[in-house]
């Protein structure tokens, strides 16, 4: 078990931990977070695919100069990784200590056991010959110090991992050469083991560190700076896509560099000059680099929808607080040298207004970290931002398949998480935002867990795993709630949802 005393900032980043595995007590400006070791093992298992990719990439970059330096001594032409993955079995933690610092970081000293199934194959070329060596039966016992820093408000809650060894590790492994056991050569096993232990210890024995980059911290720390209001007015002279000379158009909208799901208009059936007059609000984090992407599709009842064309509006071309009506040519793509862009595909009329924060309303990391962030200036009196964070589900199971995702329905607008295949306890950690003109005091949020069949065919393609309807009046009053709801029409299923109401006042 971990007992960690730190600022409430850290708990804010750990709040998606399952309720049964985390307890939280507030004392003045400090928080007491109690976590069980089995939660950490579950967390590492969940993060293992990400860590596998990041660690292997780091190992290759570290090994390359070392190999280049060593191979001339042995007259070897080249040494290359034919395969390098850490396998599907993550390490397990036997015990740990956790330390408090004044920085936004979490430091853990761990006792780790790893009996892994990595796929590590090295090809060596020398004297015109080629040999392949494979690492097998790997076991590692180590006491590393792991630092997660900086803590950021974007999943997985930290930007990089720093690893140091508090003492030399115990490493046990075998080497196979052309299917034979290379370790049967007298003295080779002890020699190889000592070389590896000494090399690893020399490189990463504390205070030296191995740094594994998980995400770009500058992007992870970006917070909303404004809202882009988009009104899709109409389209004109759209290209005919149907066999009978018509189209069933709709428009998808998305901000570049934004992981949130796209928004879309309604479908206008059999219409080459549709009028929508539909309004959307999108949260902006970097107006200098982000752009509004608009794609016009022709809806098809069966099969993939046909793309009519697209265009992009850079946000830096917009003057804040100033409405702008634009008539955009619909292009095949954004390649200026593509001759197909010379063919007429129609035009799209949109009205855009970018509204920014006031300087004193920009969220910062100082002060009370439990305070809910404010909505952009320009939001009408009483308006704000409804934030929905879908954390995880437990004990969800379908009759025919269990590939769950979550669908949110609010005021006729739908948003969906990514599906998780074959998992009764899925985790998402995805955030969705709704910009509103007034508080959703009398509104309800409909949340449903759905499973899609991973197989082709029309038999049981989709089924509901349970749902919950959340009254939003408590969110408006309390600004933030984080609860685990029992799913209706599910025997034991539960869903953890966090809701925030951010206002400009």
Coordinates of C-alpha atoms in Angstrom, one line a residue:
X1 CA 0.0 0.0 0.0
X2 CA 1.1 3.6 -0.7
X3 CA 0.4 6.4 1.7
X4 CA 1.2 9.7 -0.1
X5 CA 0.8 13.2 1.3
X6 CA 1.0 15.9 -1.3
X7 CA -0.8 18.9 -2.7
X8 CA -4.3 18.4 -4.0
X9 CA -2.9 19.1 -7.5
X10 CA -1.7 15.5 -7.6
X11 CA -5.0 14.0 -6.5
X12 CA -6.7 16.0 -9.3
X13 CA -4.5 13.9 -11.7
X14 CA -5.2 10.6 -9.9
X15 CA -8.9 11.1 -9.5
X16 CA -9.8 8.6 -12.1
X17 CA -8.4 5.8 -10.0
X18 CA -11.2 3.3 -9.2
X19 CA -13.0 4.2 -6.0
X20 CA -12.3 0.9 -4.3
X21 CA -8.6 1.4 -4.8
X22 CA -8.2 5.0 -3.7
X23 CA -9.2 7.0 -0.6
X24 CA -8.9 10.7 -0.4
X25 CA -8.9 13.0 2.7
X26 CA -8.6 16.8 2.6
X27 CA -6.5 18.6 5.3
X28 CA -6.1 22.3 4.7
X29 CA -4.1 22.7 1.4
X30 CA -2.8 19.1 1.5
X31 CA -4.3 15.8 0.5
X32 CA -3.8 12.3 1.7
X33 CA -4.0 9.8 -1.1
X34 CA -4.0 6.1 -0.2
X35 CA -3.4 3.7 -3.1
X36 CA -3.0 -0.1 -3.1
X37 CA -0.1 -1.7 -4.9
X38 CA -2.4 -3.8 -7.0
X39 CA -3.8 -0.6 -8.5
X40 CA -0.3 0.3 -9.6
X41 CA 0.2 -3.1 -11.1
X42 CA -3.1 -2.7 -13.0
X43 CA -2.1 0.8 -14.1
X44 CA 1.3 -0.5 -15.5
X45 CA -0.5 -3.3 -17.2
X46 CA -2.8 -0.8 -18.8
X47 CA 0.1 1.5 -19.8
X48 CA 2.4 -1.3 -20.9
X49 CA 1.7 -1.0 -24.7
X50 CA 2.6 2.7 -24.5
X51 CA 5.7 2.0 -22.3
X52 CA 6.8 -0.8 -24.6
X53 CA 6.9 1.5 -27.6
X54 CA 8.5 4.3 -25.8
X55 CA 11.2 2.2 -24.0
X56 CA 12.1 0.2 -27.1
X57 CA 12.5 3.5 -29.1
X58 CA 14.7 4.8 -26.3
X59 CA 16.8 1.6 -26.2
X60 CA 17.5 1.7 -29.9
X61 CA 18.6 5.3 -29.7
X62 CA 20.9 4.5 -26.8
X63 CA 22.3 1.3 -28.2
X64 CA 23.1 2.7 -31.6
X65 CA 26.2 4.9 -30.6
X66 CA 27.4 2.2 -28.2
X67 CA 27.3 -0.5 -30.9
X68 CA 29.0 1.9 -33.4
X69 CA 31.8 2.4 -30.8
X70 CA 32.3 -1.2 -29.9
X71 CA 32.1 -3.1 -33.2
X72 CA 35.4 -1.9 -34.7
X73 CA 37.3 -3.5 -31.7
X74 CA 35.9 -7.0 -32.7
X75 CA 36.1 -6.5 -36.5
X76 CA 32.3 -6.7 -36.8
X77 CA 30.6 -5.2 -39.8
X78 CA 27.2 -4.5 -38.2
X79 CA 24.9 -5.2 -35.3
X80 CA 21.2 -4.6 -35.9
X81 CA 17.9 -5.3 -34.1
X82 CA 15.8 -7.6 -36.2
X83 CA 13.1 -7.4 -33.5
X84 CA 12.7 -5.5 -30.3
X85 CA 9.6 -5.6 -28.2
X86 CA 9.2 -6.2 -24.5
X87 CA 6.3 -8.6 -24.9
X88 CA 2.9 -8.8 -23.4
X89 CA 3.9 -9.4 -19.7
X90 CA 4.5 -6.2 -17.8
X91 CA 6.7 -6.1 -14.6
X92 CA 5.0 -6.5 -11.2
X93 CA 5.7 -4.4 -8.1
X94 CA 6.4 -6.1 -4.8
X95 CA 6.7 -3.0 -2.7
X96 CA 7.4 0.7 -2.8
X97 CA 8.2 4.0 -1.2
X98 CA 6.8 7.3 -2.4
X99 CA 8.4 10.8 -1.8
X100 CA 7.0 14.3 -1.7
X101 CA 8.7 17.1 -3.4
X102 CA 7.8 20.8 -4.1
X103 CA 7.9 20.1 -7.9
X104 CA 4.9 18.7 -10.0
X105 CA 6.3 15.2 -10.0
X106 CA 5.7 11.8 -8.3
X107 CA 8.8 9.9 -7.2
X108 CA 8.6 6.2 -6.4
X109 CA 11.3 3.7 -5.2
X110 CA 10.1 0.2 -6.2
X111 CA 10.9 -3.4 -5.8
X112 CA 10.3 -4.9 -9.3
X113 CA 10.2 -8.4 -10.6
X114 CA 9.9 -9.0 -14.3
X115 CA 9.7 -12.5 -15.8
X116 CA 9.0 -11.2 -19.3
X117 CA 8.4 -12.7 -22.7
X118 CA 10.2 -10.1 -24.9
X119 CA 11.0 -10.6 -28.5
X120 CA 14.6 -9.4 -28.8
X121 CA 16.5 -10.7 -31.9
X122 CA 19.9 -9.2 -32.9
X123 CA 21.6 -9.9 -36.3
X124 CA 25.4 -9.7 -36.4
X125 CA 27.4 -9.5 -39.6
X126 CA 31.2 -10.3 -39.6
X127 CA 33.7 -11.8 -42.0
X128 CA 31.0 -12.2 -44.6
X129 CA 28.9 -14.3 -42.3
X130 CA 25.6 -13.4 -40.6
X131 CA 24.5 -14.7 -37.2
X132 CA 21.2 -14.3 -35.4
X133 CA 21.0 -14.2 -31.6
X134 CA 17.8 -14.3 -29.6
X135 CA 17.3 -13.4 -25.9
X136 CA 15.1 -16.0 -24.1
X137 CA 13.9 -16.7 -20.6
X138 CA 14.5 -13.2 -19.3
X139 CA 14.1 -12.4 -15.6
X140 CA 15.0 -9.1 -13.9
X141 CA 15.0 -8.2 -10.2
X142 CA 15.7 -4.5 -9.6
X143 CA 15.1 -1.6 -7.3
X144 CA 14.6 1.4 -9.5
X145 CA 13.6 5.0 -8.6
X146 CA 10.9 6.1 -11.0
X147 CA 10.0 9.8 -11.4
X148 CA 6.9 10.8 -13.3
X149 CA 7.2 14.4 -14.4
X150 CA 5.9 16.9 -15.1
X151 CA 2.4 16.1 -14.0
X152 CA 0.0 17.4 -16.6
X153 CA -3.8 17.7 -17.0
X154 CA -3.8 15.4 -20.0
X155 CA -4.0 11.5 -19.8
X156 CA -1.8 9.6 -18.9
X157 CA -1.2 12.5 -16.5
X158 CA 2.6 12.7 -16.9
X159 CA 4.9 13.7 -19.8
X160 CA 8.0 11.6 -19.2
X161 CA 9.4 8.9 -17.0
X162 CA 12.9 9.1 -15.5
X163 CA 14.3 5.8 -14.3
X164 CA 17.4 5.3 -12.1
X165 CA 18.7 2.1 -10.4
X166 CA 19.4 2.3 -6.6
X167 CA 21.7 -0.8 -6.9
X168 CA 22.9 -3.2 -9.5
X169 CA 20.1 -5.3 -10.9
X170 CA 19.9 -9.1 -11.0
X171 CA 19.5 -10.2 -14.6
X172 CA 18.9 -13.8 -15.7
X173 CA 18.5 -14.7 -19.4
X174 CA 19.5 -17.1 -22.1
X175 CA 20.9 -16.6 -25.6
X176 CA 20.0 -18.8 -28.6
X177 CA 22.3 -18.8 -31.6
X178 CA 20.8 -20.5 -34.7
X179 CA 18.5 -22.5 -32.5
X180 CA 21.3 -23.7 -30.2
X181 CA 21.8 -22.6 -26.7
X182 CA 24.7 -20.2 -26.9
X183 CA 24.9 -20.1 -23.1
X184 CA 26.2 -23.7 -23.1
X185 CA 29.6 -22.3 -24.2
X186 CA 31.8 -22.5 -21.0
X187 CA 32.1 -19.1 -19.2
X188 CA 29.9 -17.2 -21.7
X189 CA 26.8 -16.9 -19.5
X190 CA 28.7 -15.4 -16.5
X191 CA 30.7 -13.1 -18.8
X192 CA 27.6 -11.8 -20.6
X193 CA 25.6 -11.4 -17.4
X194 CA 28.4 -9.4 -15.7
X195 CA 28.9 -7.2 -18.8
X196 CA 25.2 -6.4 -19.0
X197 CA 24.8 -5.7 -15.2
X198 CA 27.9 -3.5 -15.2
X199 CA 26.9 -1.6 -18.4
X200 CA 23.4 -1.0 -17.2
X201 CA 24.6 0.0 -13.7
X202 CA 27.2 2.4 -15.1
X203 CA 24.6 4.1 -17.3
X204 CA 21.6 4.3 -14.9
X205 CA 22.9 3.9 -11.3
X206 CA 21.5 6.8 -9.3
X207 CA 21.9 9.8 -10.0
X208 CA 22.2 8.9 -13.7
X209 CA 18.8 8.4 -15.3
X210 CA 17.1 6.8 -18.3
X211 CA 14.6 9.3 -19.7
X212 CA 11.6 7.9 -21.6
X213 CA 9.4 10.6 -23.3
X214 CA 5.7 9.7 -23.2
X215 CA 4.2 12.9 -24.6
X216 CA 5.1 16.5 -25.5
X217 CA 4.8 18.4 -22.2
X218 CA 4.3 21.7 -23.9
X219 CA 1.3 20.4 -25.8
X220 CA 0.0 18.5 -22.8
X221 CA 0.0 21.6 -20.6
X222 CA -1.9 23.8 -23.0
X223 CA -5.3 24.9 -21.7
X224 CA -8.3 26.5 -23.5
X225 CA -7.7 30.1 -24.5
X226 CA -11.0 30.7 -26.3
X227 CA -14.0 29.4 -28.1
X228 CA -14.6 29.2 -31.9
X229 CA -18.3 29.6 -32.8
X230 CA -19.1 28.2 -36.2
X231 CA -22.3 28.6 -38.1
X232 CA -22.6 26.3 -41.1
X233 CA -24.9 28.4 -43.3
X234 CA -25.3 26.6 -46.6
X235 CA -23.6 25.0 -49.6
X236 CA -24.1 25.8 -53.2
X237 CA -23.7 23.8 -56.5
X238 CA -22.4 20.6 -54.8
X239 CA -21.0 17.9 -57.0
X240 CA -23.4 15.1 -57.8
X241 CA -22.4 11.8 -56.2
X242 CA -25.5 9.6 -56.5
X243 CA -26.3 7.5 -59.5
X244 CA -29.6 9.4 -60.0
X245 CA -27.8 12.8 -60.1
X246 CA -28.2 13.9 -56.5
X247 CA -26.4 14.0 -53.2
X248 CA -27.3 13.7 -49.5
X249 CA -24.8 16.1 -48.0
X250 CA -23.6 16.8 -44.5
X251 CA -20.6 18.6 -43.1
X252 CA -18.0 17.4 -40.5
X253 CA -16.1 20.0 -38.5
X254 CA -12.9 19.5 -36.5
X255 CA -10.1 21.6 -35.1
X256 CA -6.7 20.3 -36.0
X257 CA -4.4 19.2 -33.1
X258 CA -7.6 18.3 -31.2
X259 CA -8.2 14.7 -30.1
X260 CA -11.9 15.4 -29.4
X261 CA -14.4 13.8 -31.8
X262 CA -15.6 15.8 -34.8
X263 CA -18.9 17.6 -34.9
X264 CA -21.3 17.3 -37.9
X265 CA -24.4 18.8 -39.3
X266 CA -27.6 17.1 -40.1
X267 CA -28.1 15.3 -43.5
X268 CA -29.9 17.2 -46.2
X269 CA -31.4 14.5 -48.5
X270 CA -31.4 14.9 -52.3
X271 CA -30.1 18.5 -52.2
X272 CA -27.2 20.1 -54.1
X273 CA -27.9 23.5 -52.6
X274 CA -28.6 22.6 -48.9
X275 CA -29.2 25.1 -46.1
X276 CA -28.3 24.2 -42.6
X277 CA -27.9 27.4 -40.4
X278 CA -26.6 25.1 -37.7
X279 CA -24.2 26.4 -35.0
X280 CA -21.3 24.7 -33.2
X281 CA -18.8 25.7 -30.5
X282 CA -15.3 24.4 -30.4
X283 CA -12.6 24.9 -27.7
X284 CA -9.4 26.5 -28.9
X285 CA -6.0 25.9 -27.3
X286 CA -3.6 27.4 -29.8
X287 CA -5.0 29.9 -32.4
X288 CA -1.6 30.3 -34.0
X289 CA -1.3 26.7 -35.1
X290 CA -4.8 25.3 -35.1
X291 CA -7.2 25.4 -38.1
X292 CA -10.9 24.6 -38.6
X293 CA -11.2 21.7 -41.0
X294 CA -14.5 21.4 -42.9
X295 CA -15.3 18.2 -44.9
X296 CA -18.5 17.8 -46.9
X297 CA -19.7 14.2 -47.3
X298 CA -22.5 12.5 -49.3
X299 CA -24.4 10.2 -46.9
X300 CA -24.8 6.6 -48.0
X301 CA -27.3 4.2 -46.4
X302 CA -24.9 1.2 -46.9
X303 CA -21.2 1.4 -47.0
X304 CA -18.7 4.2 -46.6
X305 CA -19.9 7.8 -47.1
X306 CA -18.5 9.5 -50.1
X307 CA -16.3 12.6 -49.6
X308 CA -17.4 15.5 -51.8
X309 CA -14.6 17.8 -50.7
X310 CA -13.1 20.0 -48.0
X311 CA -11.4 23.2 -47.0
X312 CA -9.4 24.6 -44.0
X313 CA -9.6 27.9 -42.3
X314 CA -6.4 28.8 -40.2
X315 CA -7.5 30.4 -36.9
X316 CA -4.7 33.0 -37.1
X317 CA -6.6 34.5 -40.1
X318 CA -9.5 35.4 -37.8
X319 CA -9.7 38.7 -35.8
X320 CA -10.9 37.9 -32.2
X321 CA -14.4 39.0 -31.3
X322 CA -15.1 40.0 -35.0
X323 CA -17.7 37.9 -36.9
X324 CA -16.5 36.8 -40.4
X325 CA -18.6 35.3 -43.1
X326 CA -16.6 33.2 -45.6
X327 CA -17.5 31.5 -48.9
X328 CA -15.1 28.6 -49.3
X329 CA -14.4 26.6 -52.5
X330 CA -14.8 22.9 -51.8
X331 CA -11.6 21.2 -52.9
X332 CA -10.7 17.5 -53.3
X333 CA -7.7 18.0 -50.8
X334 CA -5.4 20.7 -49.6
X335 CA -2.6 20.0 -52.0
X336 CA -2.3 23.2 -54.2
X337 CA -0.6 21.2 -57.0
X338 CA -3.4 18.6 -57.4
X339 CA -5.0 19.3 -60.8
X340 CA -8.3 17.8 -59.5
X341 CA -8.7 20.9 -57.3
X342 CA -9.4 22.8 -60.5
X343 CA -12.7 21.0 -61.0
X344 CA -15.7 22.6 -59.4
X345 CA -17.1 20.7 -56.4
X346 CA -19.3 23.5 -55.1
X347 CA -19.0 26.2 -52.3
X348 CA -19.6 26.3 -48.6
X349 CA -20.7 29.4 -46.6
X350 CA -19.7 29.6 -42.9
X351 CA -19.9 32.3 -40.3
X352 CA -17.0 32.3 -37.7
X353 CA -16.4 34.2 -34.5
X354 CA -13.4 33.5 -32.3
X355 CA -13.9 34.6 -28.7
X356 CA -10.9 34.8 -26.3
X357 CA -10.3 34.7 -22.6
X358 CA -9.6 37.9 -20.8
X359 CA -6.0 38.1 -19.5
X360 CA -7.2 37.6 -15.9
X361 CA -9.3 34.6 -16.8
X362 CA -6.6 32.5 -18.3
X363 CA -6.3 29.3 -16.1
X364 CA -2.9 28.9 -14.4
X365 CA -1.4 26.2 -12.3
X366 CA -0.9 28.4 -9.3
X367 CA -3.5 28.9 -6.5
X368 CA -6.1 26.4 -5.6
X369 CA -5.7 23.5 -8.0
X370 CA -9.2 22.2 -7.1
X371 CA -10.7 25.3 -8.5
X372 CA -12.7 24.7 -11.7
X373 CA -11.3 26.5 -14.8
X374 CA -13.3 29.4 -16.2
X375 CA -15.0 29.6 -19.6
X376 CA -13.8 32.1 -22.2
X377 CA -14.8 35.8 -22.1
X378 CA -17.6 36.5 -24.5
X379 CA -19.6 33.6 -23.3
X380 CA -23.1 35.1 -22.6
X381 CA -24.1 35.9 -19.0
X382 CA -24.8 32.6 -17.3
X383 CA -23.1 30.5 -20.0
X384 CA -20.1 28.3 -19.6
X385 CA -18.3 25.1 -20.5
X386 CA -19.7 21.6 -19.6
X387 CA -16.8 19.2 -19.4
X388 CA -17.4 15.4 -19.3
X389 CA -14.6 13.0 -18.6
X390 CA -15.3 9.4 -19.2
X391 CA -12.9 7.5 -16.9
X392 CA -13.7 3.8 -16.9
X393 CA -16.3 1.0 -16.6
X394 CA -16.5 -2.2 -14.5
X395 CA -18.3 -5.5 -15.1
X396 CA -19.8 -4.6 -18.4
X397 CA -20.6 -7.6 -20.6
X398 CA -22.7 -8.2 -23.8
X399 CA -24.6 -11.3 -24.8
X400 CA -22.7 -11.7 -28.1
X401 CA -19.6 -9.5 -27.8
X402 CA -17.9 -7.1 -25.4
X403 CA -16.1 -4.3 -27.3
X404 CA -17.3 -1.3 -25.3
X405 CA -17.4 2.3 -26.1
X406 CA -19.4 5.2 -24.5
X407 CA -21.8 7.4 -26.3
X408 CA -22.8 10.8 -24.8
X409 CA -26.0 12.5 -25.9
X410 CA -26.6 16.0 -24.8
X411 CA -29.1 18.4 -26.4
X412 CA -29.2 16.3 -29.6
X413 CA -25.4 16.3 -29.9
X414 CA -23.6 13.0 -29.8
X415 CA -20.0 12.3 -28.8
X416 CA -18.2 8.9 -28.5
X417 CA -15.2 7.4 -26.9
X418 CA -12.9 5.0 -28.7
X419 CA -13.9 1.3 -28.5
X420 CA -11.9 -1.1 -26.3
X421 CA -11.9 -4.6 -27.7
X422 CA -12.8 -7.7 -25.6
X423 CA -12.7 -5.9 -22.2
X424 CA -15.2 -6.1 -19.4
X425 CA -13.3 -3.4 -17.4
X426 CA -12.4 -0.8 -20.1
X427 CA -10.6 2.5 -19.4
X428 CA -10.9 5.5 -21.6
X429 CA -9.8 8.7 -19.8
X430 CA -11.3 10.8 -22.6
X431 CA -12.6 14.3 -22.2
X432 CA -15.5 16.0 -24.0
X433 CA -16.6 19.6 -23.9
X434 CA -19.9 21.4 -24.6
X435 CA -20.0 25.2 -24.9
X436 CA -23.4 26.4 -23.6
X437 CA -25.3 29.7 -23.7
X438 CA -26.8 29.1 -20.2
X439 CA -26.3 26.7 -17.3
X440 CA -27.7 23.2 -17.9
X441 CA -29.7 23.4 -14.7
X442 CA -32.8 21.6 -16.1
X443 CA -30.8 19.4 -18.6
X444 CA -29.9 15.7 -18.5
X445 CA -26.9 13.9 -20.0
X446 CA -27.7 10.5 -21.5
X447 CA -24.7 8.1 -21.2
X448 CA -24.7 4.7 -22.8
X449 CA -22.1 1.9 -23.0
X450 CA -22.4 0.1 -26.3
X451 CA -20.6 -2.8 -27.8
X452 CA -19.9 -3.2 -31.6
X453 CA -19.3 -6.5 -33.2
X454 CA -15.7 -6.9 -34.4
X455 CA -16.9 -9.3 -37.1
X456 CA -18.4 -8.5 -40.5
X457 CA -22.1 -9.3 -40.9
X458 CA -25.5 -8.0 -39.9
X459 CA -26.2 -10.5 -37.0
X460 CA -25.9 -8.7 -33.7
X461 CA -23.8 -5.8 -35.0
X462 CA -24.4 -3.6 -31.9
X463 CA -25.8 -4.0 -28.4
X464 CA -26.3 -1.9 -25.4
X465 CA -24.4 -2.8 -22.2
X466 CA -26.3 -0.4 -20.0
X467 CA -27.0 3.3 -19.7
X468 CA -27.5 6.1 -17.1
X469 CA -29.2 9.5 -17.3
X470 CA -27.5 12.2 -15.2
X471 CA -29.3 15.3 -14.0
X472 CA -26.9 18.2 -14.4
X473 CA -28.3 20.5 -11.7
X474 CA -25.8 19.2 -9.1
X475 CA -22.9 19.9 -11.5
X476 CA -24.0 23.6 -11.9
X477 CA -24.3 23.9 -8.1
X478 CA -21.1 22.1 -7.1
X479 CA -19.0 22.9 -10.2
X480 CA -17.5 19.4 -10.2
X481 CA -18.6 15.9 -9.4
X482 CA -16.8 12.6 -9.9
X483 CA -19.0 9.5 -9.4
X484 CA -19.4 5.9 -10.3
X485 CA -22.9 5.2 -11.6
X486 CA -24.7 1.8 -11.7
X487 CA -25.8 1.2 -15.3
X488 CA -29.4 0.6 -16.0
X489 CA -30.2 -2.6 -17.9
X490 CA -26.9 -4.1 -16.7
X491 CA -26.5 -6.8 -14.0
X492 CA -23.4 -5.4 -12.3
X493 CA -22.0 -2.8 -14.7
X494 CA -20.8 0.6 -13.4
X495 CA -19.4 3.6 -15.1
X496 CA -17.2 6.3 -13.7
X497 CA -17.9 9.8 -15.0
X498 CA -16.5 13.2 -14.0
X499 CA -18.4 16.4 -14.7
X500 CA -17.3 20.0 -14.5
X501 CA -19.1 23.3 -15.0
X502 CA -16.7 26.1 -15.9
X503 CA -18.0 29.7 -16.0
X504 CA -16.5 33.1 -16.8
X505 CA -17.4 34.5 -13.4

